Amino acid sequence: MKEHILILGGGVIGLSTAFSLSRRGYNVTILEKNSCGGQASGAAAGMLAPFSEISEDPDPFFKFCLDSLRMFREWQDEIKKISKSDFEYTESGSIHAVYHESDILSLESRIAWQKNFGSEAEIIDGDRLKSLEPNISDEVVAAIYSKEESHVFAPDYVKALKVACEKNGVTIYENLEDVHIKSWQQELVVQTTHGQSFTADRLVICSGAWTQQLESIFNIKIPVFPIRGQICAYELDNEKVNHIVTTSQGYLVPKSNGTLVNGASEDIAGFSTNVTEKGISRLIHWNKHILPFLKTKQPYHTWAGLRPATQDGFPLLGSLEESPHIIFATGHYRNGILLSPRTGEAVADLISGTPLDLYTKGAFHPERFS
Ligand code: FAD
Ligand code: GLY
């Protein structure tokens, strides 16, 4: 009999972990206090864009993101096949635009290190830029064109993942309201306010921005903080946007349903997912410098989600030294959708007996802050 694994949290990370474990034959149960995908994962823009998101250095986090990007095509095929649910996955490529000649040097150094990781990115301007992205502003002086970057429609992706998990035999409990870990050192017991009690061989913590609430239970430091992302979407008429377009001020992602997703703020607002006038107007104000046709449009939809940020920007991924049956997979901040396949497989490897050595020993260790 394979082990029974409990997963705390049914966002993209909990679902991907459950999916990876279930296809290796584990008996998996997800406990979700609200609804699967109802938090950050359902709010995401769905970019699979390590080159655009990580501009500075090829650190372990960048390598983690790149590996995950390169798993995505096969991964999403399998989820579609098993779930029989469709969701948008578009290998659109991306354009990262700059506005000043002096910024071109930083594009060049970015491209130089990215090439060492197989990137075919190039710097483009003038007619070539206009032919790829005809509506881009004339204020843009140059851009990095990355062919490899892609995107998914995150809410549909998460729904399909949930169906794929269920088809693979994962048991999912939602709307549990409060889920607490009653004991974990000897016997693992997790209880709900409705009086249900669960035991298992291992527990995987995938509770996103709420993970710090478990500090007193495990008696370790878990510096995971909610960073609110406010985001909006426009309905396009006949205007063409072909790629993900990013700038230092935000991003625009054209979806196959004819909408253009525009994100996102980064604010500290506790656990509030309210949308504010200030948060959205900053996005709207900047957009005319990217795609001038947006000057006359207003978003038809606004929303917000809580990214799980960590103190050093790296996720918490791995097991506790003294209690290897407790595993953390959280703190994916701006890249949890992108990182979902690699995280799911990493946790499944760990549980199957492969020690985790993610790029640099200890970089993602869950006890590194304690
Ligand atoms: P969540 O989706 O928040 O899931 C955690 C779940 O755990 C929640 O459902 C919660 O209810 C549950 N939970 C918490 N505590 C408990 C408990 N004690 N018991 C049971 N359940 C519990 N990433 C990308 O890769 N590309 C993007 O383009 C992108 N865009 C984004 C845009 C915005 C506006 C935002 C907010 C985020 C974006 N992200 C993006 C980041 C991405 O959404 C997150 O990194 C990812 O969703 C984190 O997944 P998660 O499963 O850890 O968290
Ligand atoms: N990765 C995009 C965001 O977090 O807003």
mmCIF file of N, CA, C and O in Angstrom, residues 186-249:
data_model
loop_
_atom_site.group_PDB
_atom_site.id
_atom_site.type_symbol
_atom_site.label_atom_id
_atom_site.label_comp_id
_atom_site.label_asym_id
_atom_site.label_seq_id
_atom_site.Cartn_x
_atom_site.Cartn_y
_atom_site.Cartn_z
ATOM 1 N N GLN A 186 4.326 12.877 16.632
ATOM 2 C CA GLN A 186 4.196 11.416 16.658
ATOM 3 C C GLN A 186 3.152 11.033 15.618
ATOM 4 O O GLN A 186 3.471 10.656 14.512
ATOM 5 N N GLU A 187 1.893 11.241 16.028
ATOM 6 C CA GLU A 187 0.816 10.921 15.091
ATOM 7 C C GLU A 187 0.367 12.213 14.411
ATOM 8 O O GLU A 187 0.263 13.256 15.065
ATOM 9 N N LEU A 188 0.109 12.111 13.115
ATOM 10 C CA LEU A 188 -0.338 13.289 12.371
ATOM 11 C C LEU A 188 -1.870 13.330 12.393
ATOM 12 O O LEU A 188 -2.527 12.419 11.886
ATOM 13 N N VAL A 189 -2.414 14.388 13.012
ATOM 14 C CA VAL A 189 -3.883 14.517 13.073
ATOM 15 C C VAL A 189 -4.272 15.951 12.710
ATOM 16 O O VAL A 189 -3.787 16.910 13.299
ATOM 17 N N VAL A 190 -5.139 16.079 11.728
ATOM 18 C CA VAL A 190 -5.612 17.391 11.297
ATOM 19 C C VAL A 190 -7.135 17.406 11.495
ATOM 20 O O VAL A 190 -7.819 16.452 11.114
ATOM 21 N N GLN A 191 -7.627 18.505 12.102
ATOM 22 C CA GLN A 191 -9.060 18.566 12.406
ATOM 23 C C GLN A 191 -9.709 19.802 11.791
ATOM 24 O O GLN A 191 -9.038 20.812 11.568
ATOM 25 N N THR A 192 -11.014 19.712 11.599
ATOM 26 C CA THR A 192 -11.755 20.877 11.106
ATOM 27 C C THR A 192 -12.746 21.326 12.180
ATOM 28 O O THR A 192 -13.070 20.557 13.083
ATOM 29 N N THR A 193 -13.229 22.559 12.034
ATOM 30 C CA THR A 193 -14.213 23.050 13.013
ATOM 31 C C THR A 193 -15.517 22.263 12.924
ATOM 32 O O THR A 193 -16.312 22.276 13.846
ATOM 33 N N HIS A 194 -15.739 21.614 11.774
ATOM 34 C CA HIS A 194 -16.963 20.812 11.646
ATOM 35 C C HIS A 194 -16.816 19.445 12.320
ATOM 36 O O HIS A 194 -17.700 18.605 12.214
ATOM 37 N N GLY A 195 -15.659 19.211 12.951
ATOM 38 C CA GLY A 195 -15.481 17.976 13.724
ATOM 39 C C GLY A 195 -14.876 16.817 12.934
ATOM 40 O O GLY A 195 -14.738 15.717 13.457
ATOM 41 N N GLN A 196 -14.500 17.080 11.683
ATOM 42 C CA GLN A 196 -13.859 15.981 10.943
ATOM 43 C C GLN A 196 -12.407 15.860 11.384
ATOM 44 O O GLN A 196 -11.772 16.864 11.711
ATOM 45 N N SER A 197 -11.901 14.663 11.333
ATOM 46 C CA SER A 197 -10.521 14.428 11.748
ATOM 47 C C SER A 197 -9.834 13.570 10.683
ATOM 48 O O SER A 197 -10.432 12.636 10.160
ATOM 49 N N PHE A 198 -8.601 13.940 10.341
ATOM 50 C CA PHE A 198 -7.866 13.235 9.289
ATOM 51 C C PHE A 198 -6.507 12.804 9.829
ATOM 52 O O PHE A 198 -5.841 13.576 10.520
ATOM 53 N N THR A 199 -6.092 11.598 9.477
ATOM 54 C CA THR A 199 -4.727 11.175 9.810
ATOM 55 C C THR A 199 -4.056 10.787 8.496
ATOM 56 O O THR A 199 -4.730 10.520 7.498
ATOM 57 N N ALA A 200 -2.734 10.770 8.486
ATOM 58 C CA ALA A 200 -2.018 10.410 7.260
ATOM 59 C C ALA A 200 -0.573 10.108 7.616
ATOM 60 O O ALA A 200 -0.135 10.310 8.754
ATOM 61 N N ASP A 201 0.181 9.630 6.601
ATOM 62 C CA ASP A 201 1.609 9.371 6.811
ATOM 63 C C ASP A 201 2.416 10.657 6.701
ATOM 64 O O ASP A 201 3.425 10.825 7.361
ATOM 65 N N ARG A 202 1.964 11.543 5.793
ATOM 66 C CA ARG A 202 2.721 12.800 5.592
ATOM 67 C C ARG A 202 1.749 13.950 5.390
ATOM 68 O O ARG A 202 0.623 13.755 4.922
ATOM 69 N N LEU A 203 2.290 15.146 5.644
ATOM 70 C CA LEU A 203 1.497 16.367 5.440
ATOM 71 C C LEU A 203 2.301 17.314 4.554
ATOM 72 O O LEU A 203 3.480 17.581 4.824
ATOM 73 N N VAL A 204 1.668 17.815 3.495
ATOM 74 C CA VAL A 204 2.329 18.815 2.643
ATOM 75 C C VAL A 204 1.593 20.143 2.837
ATOM 76 O O VAL A 204 0.381 20.235 2.622
ATOM 77 N N ILE A 205 2.348 21.156 3.251
ATOM 78 C CA ILE A 205 1.774 22.470 3.547
ATOM 79 C C ILE A 205 1.820 23.321 2.279
ATOM 80 O O ILE A 205 2.896 23.721 1.826
ATOM 81 N N CYS A 206 0.644 23.602 1.722
ATOM 82 C CA CYS A 206 0.546 24.399 0.483
ATOM 83 C C CYS A 206 -0.442 25.535 0.735
ATOM 84 O O CYS A 206 -1.348 25.773 -0.064
ATOM 85 N N SER A 207 -0.279 26.210 1.849
ATOM 86 C CA SER A 207 -1.308 27.160 2.281
ATOM 87 C C SER A 207 -1.011 28.594 1.877
ATOM 88 O O SER A 207 -1.565 29.541 2.446
ATOM 89 N N GLY A 208 -0.119 28.791 0.909
ATOM 90 C CA GLY A 208 0.093 30.095 0.297
ATOM 91 C C GLY A 208 0.343 31.198 1.316
ATOM 92 O O GLY A 208 1.108 31.045 2.278
ATOM 93 N N ALA A 209 -0.306 32.342 1.113
ATOM 94 C CA ALA A 209 -0.060 33.541 1.920
ATOM 95 C C ALA A 209 -0.436 33.375 3.397
ATOM 96 O O ALA A 209 -0.110 34.230 4.216
ATOM 97 N N TRP A 210 -1.124 32.281 3.730
ATOM 98 C CA TRP A 210 -1.580 32.070 5.121
ATOM 99 C C TRP A 210 -0.591 31.212 5.923
ATOM 100 O O TRP A 210 -0.832 30.896 7.082
ATOM 101 N N THR A 211 0.532 30.850 5.333
ATOM 102 C CA THR A 211 1.400 29.841 5.954
ATOM 103 C C THR A 211 2.025 30.314 7.259
ATOM 104 O O THR A 211 2.282 29.508 8.157
ATOM 105 N N GLN A 212 2.249 31.621 7.399
ATOM 106 C CA GLN A 212 2.876 32.112 8.634
ATOM 107 C C GLN A 212 2.036 31.762 9.866
ATOM 108 O O GLN A 212 2.567 31.641 10.972
ATOM 109 N N GLN A 213 0.730 31.576 9.654
ATOM 110 C CA GLN A 213 -0.153 31.244 10.778
ATOM 111 C C GLN A 213 0.210 29.904 11.418
ATOM 112 O O GLN A 213 -0.266 29.581 12.505
ATOM 113 N N LEU A 214 1.072 29.131 10.760
ATOM 114 C CA LEU A 214 1.451 27.812 11.300
ATOM 115 C C LEU A 214 2.742 27.865 12.120
ATOM 116 O O LEU A 214 3.208 26.838 12.611
ATOM 117 N N GLU A 215 3.319 29.076 12.274
ATOM 118 C CA GLU A 215 4.597 29.202 12.997
ATOM 119 C C GLU A 215 4.549 28.588 14.385
ATOM 120 O O GLU A 215 5.441 27.848 14.782
ATOM 121 N N SER A 216 3.483 28.903 15.134
ATOM 122 C CA SER A 216 3.454 28.445 16.531
ATOM 123 C C SER A 216 3.266 26.931 16.613
ATOM 124 O O SER A 216 3.674 26.304 17.584
ATOM 125 N N ILE A 217 2.667 26.348 15.600
ATOM 126 C CA ILE A 217 2.465 24.890 15.624
ATOM 127 C C ILE A 217 3.799 24.169 15.413
ATOM 128 O O ILE A 217 4.150 23.250 16.143
ATOM 129 N N PHE A 218 4.565 24.625 14.431
ATOM 130 C CA PHE A 218 5.824 23.932 14.116
ATOM 131 C C PHE A 218 7.020 24.515 14.861
ATOM 132 O O PHE A 218 8.122 23.977 14.791
ATOM 133 N N ASN A 219 6.786 25.634 15.532
ATOM 134 C CA ASN A 219 7.848 26.288 16.291
ATOM 135 C C ASN A 219 9.080 26.604 15.428
ATOM 136 O O ASN A 219 10.230 26.376 15.836
ATOM 137 N N ILE A 220 8.830 27.075 14.227
ATOM 138 C CA ILE A 220 9.902 27.573 13.355
ATOM 139 C C ILE A 220 9.446 28.916 12.787
ATOM 140 O O ILE A 220 8.251 29.235 12.825
ATOM 141 N N LYS A 221 10.413 29.658 12.239
ATOM 142 C CA LYS A 221 10.055 30.942 11.613
ATOM 143 C C LYS A 221 9.575 30.680 10.184
ATOM 144 O O LYS A 221 10.271 30.021 9.409
ATOM 145 N N ILE A 222 8.404 31.215 9.873
ATOM 146 C CA ILE A 222 7.851 31.028 8.517
ATOM 147 C C ILE A 222 7.498 32.410 7.967
ATOM 148 O O ILE A 222 6.333 32.822 7.964
ATOM 149 N N PRO A 223 8.499 33.156 7.501
ATOM 150 C CA PRO A 223 8.206 34.522 7.044
ATOM 151 C C PRO A 223 7.591 34.553 5.639
ATOM 152 O O PRO A 223 8.235 34.891 4.654
ATOM 153 N N VAL A 224 6.325 34.164 5.577
ATOM 154 C CA VAL A 224 5.563 34.236 4.318
ATOM 155 C C VAL A 224 4.505 35.320 4.526
ATOM 156 O O VAL A 224 3.743 35.265 5.494
ATOM 157 N N PHE A 225 4.485 36.317 3.628
ATOM 158 C CA PHE A 225 3.596 37.472 3.801
ATOM 159 C C PHE A 225 2.677 37.637 2.599
ATOM 160 O O PHE A 225 3.106 37.406 1.467
ATOM 161 N N PRO A 226 1.447 38.105 2.847
ATOM 162 C CA PRO A 226 0.563 38.388 1.709
ATOM 163 C C PRO A 226 0.937 39.720 1.039
ATOM 164 O O PRO A 226 1.025 40.747 1.707
ATOM 165 N N ILE A 227 1.183 39.688 -0.234
ATOM 166 C CA ILE A 227 1.383 40.921 -1.017
ATOM 167 C C ILE A 227 0.252 40.981 -2.042
ATOM 168 O O ILE A 227 0.167 40.132 -2.944
ATOM 169 N N ARG A 228 -0.597 41.996 -1.859
ATOM 170 C CA ARG A 228 -1.778 42.077 -2.726
ATOM 171 C C ARG A 228 -1.408 42.509 -4.139
ATOM 172 O O ARG A 228 -0.611 43.432 -4.337
ATOM 173 N N GLY A 229 -1.983 41.814 -5.101
ATOM 174 C CA GLY A 229 -1.839 42.208 -6.505
ATOM 175 C C GLY A 229 -3.191 42.643 -7.014
ATOM 176 O O GLY A 229 -4.132 41.848 -7.039
ATOM 177 N N GLN A 230 -3.299 43.918 -7.387
ATOM 178 C CA GLN A 230 -4.548 44.399 -8.001
ATOM 179 C C GLN A 230 -4.359 44.353 -9.514
ATOM 180 O O GLN A 230 -3.301 44.736 -10.031
ATOM 181 N N ILE A 231 -5.373 43.946 -10.201
ATOM 182 C CA ILE A 231 -5.236 43.612 -11.622
ATOM 183 C C ILE A 231 -6.562 43.902 -12.312
ATOM 184 O O ILE A 231 -7.601 43.990 -11.646
ATOM 185 N N CYS A 232 -6.537 44.093 -13.620
ATOM 186 C CA CYS A 232 -7.786 44.390 -14.329
ATOM 187 C C CYS A 232 -7.734 43.797 -15.739
ATOM 188 O O CYS A 232 -6.689 43.303 -16.170
ATOM 189 N N ALA A 233 -8.861 43.844 -16.416
ATOM 190 C CA ALA A 233 -8.904 43.327 -17.790
ATOM 191 C C ALA A 233 -9.755 44.244 -18.663
ATOM 192 O O ALA A 233 -10.764 44.801 -18.206
ATOM 193 N N TYR A 234 -9.303 44.395 -19.904
ATOM 194 C CA TYR A 234 -10.034 45.161 -20.924
ATOM 195 C C TYR A 234 -10.673 44.175 -21.897
ATOM 196 O O TYR A 234 -10.149 43.073 -22.114
ATOM 197 N N GLU A 235 -11.769 44.613 -22.513
ATOM 198 C CA GLU A 235 -12.309 43.859 -23.637
ATOM 199 C C GLU A 235 -11.755 44.484 -24.907
ATOM 200 O O GLU A 235 -11.895 45.699 -25.102
ATOM 201 N N LEU A 236 -11.150 43.690 -25.756
ATOM 202 C CA LEU A 236 -10.611 44.242 -27.007
ATOM 203 C C LEU A 236 -11.704 44.247 -28.066
ATOM 204 O O LEU A 236 -12.594 43.392 -28.057
ATOM 205 N N ASP A 237 -11.637 45.235 -28.959
ATOM 206 C CA ASP A 237 -12.541 45.205 -30.108
ATOM 207 C C ASP A 237 -11.788 44.517 -31.240
ATOM 208 O O ASP A 237 -11.671 43.314 -31.245
ATOM 209 N N ASN A 238 -11.219 45.327 -32.150
ATOM 210 C CA ASN A 238 -10.449 44.651 -33.204
ATOM 211 C C ASN A 238 -8.953 44.871 -33.033
ATOM 212 O O ASN A 238 -8.169 44.486 -33.901
ATOM 213 N N GLU A 239 -8.566 45.491 -31.919
ATOM 214 C CA GLU A 239 -7.136 45.811 -31.754
ATOM 215 C C GLU A 239 -6.346 44.515 -31.558
ATOM 216 O O GLU A 239 -6.775 43.620 -30.846
ATOM 217 N N LYS A 240 -5.173 44.506 -32.187
ATOM 218 C CA LYS A 240 -4.357 43.285 -32.120
ATOM 219 C C LYS A 240 -3.250 43.443 -31.075
ATOM 220 O O LYS A 240 -2.535 44.451 -31.061
ATOM 221 N N VAL A 241 -3.116 42.466 -30.195
ATOM 222 C CA VAL A 241 -1.951 42.372 -29.299
ATOM 223 C C VAL A 241 -1.496 40.923 -29.416
ATOM 224 O O VAL A 241 -2.260 39.994 -29.150
ATOM 225 N N ASN A 242 -0.256 40.738 -29.847
ATOM 226 C CA ASN A 242 0.186 39.381 -30.190
ATOM 227 C C ASN A 242 0.964 38.671 -29.082
ATOM 228 O O ASN A 242 1.015 37.454 -29.055
ATOM 229 N N HIS A 243 1.613 39.474 -28.228
ATOM 230 C CA HIS A 243 2.524 38.894 -27.239
ATOM 231 C C HIS A 243 2.161 39.366 -25.839
ATOM 232 O O HIS A 243 1.452 40.353 -25.676
ATOM 233 N N ILE A 244 2.756 38.709 -24.845
ATOM 234 C CA ILE A 244 2.785 39.301 -23.505
ATOM 235 C C ILE A 244 3.656 40.546 -23.666
ATOM 236 O O ILE A 244 4.742 40.463 -24.248
ATOM 237 N N VAL A 245 3.184 41.684 -23.165
ATOM 238 C CA VAL A 245 4.016 42.902 -23.228
ATOM 239 C C VAL A 245 4.318 43.329 -21.798
ATOM 240 O O VAL A 245 3.383 43.534 -20.999
ATOM 241 N N THR A 246 5.609 43.433 -21.457
ATOM 242 C CA THR A 246 5.973 43.858 -20.100
ATOM 243 C C THR A 246 6.818 45.126 -20.177
ATOM 244 O O THR A 246 7.510 45.369 -21.171
ATOM 245 N N THR A 247 6.728 45.928 -19.106
ATOM 246 C CA THR A 247 7.615 47.080 -18.936
ATOM 247 C C THR A 247 7.983 47.090 -17.455
ATOM 248 O O THR A 247 7.465 46.272 -16.681
ATOM 249 N N SER A 248 8.810 48.050 -17.053
ATOM 250 C CA SER A 248 9.145 48.119 -15.627
ATOM 251 C C SER A 248 7.909 48.466 -14.791
ATOM 252 O O SER A 248 7.914 48.320 -13.578
ATOM 253 N N GLN A 249 6.845 48.925 -15.428
ATOM 254 C CA GLN A 249 5.659 49.382 -14.697
ATOM 255 C C GLN A 249 4.514 48.367 -14.646
ATOM 256 O O GLN A 249 3.526 48.599 -13.956
#
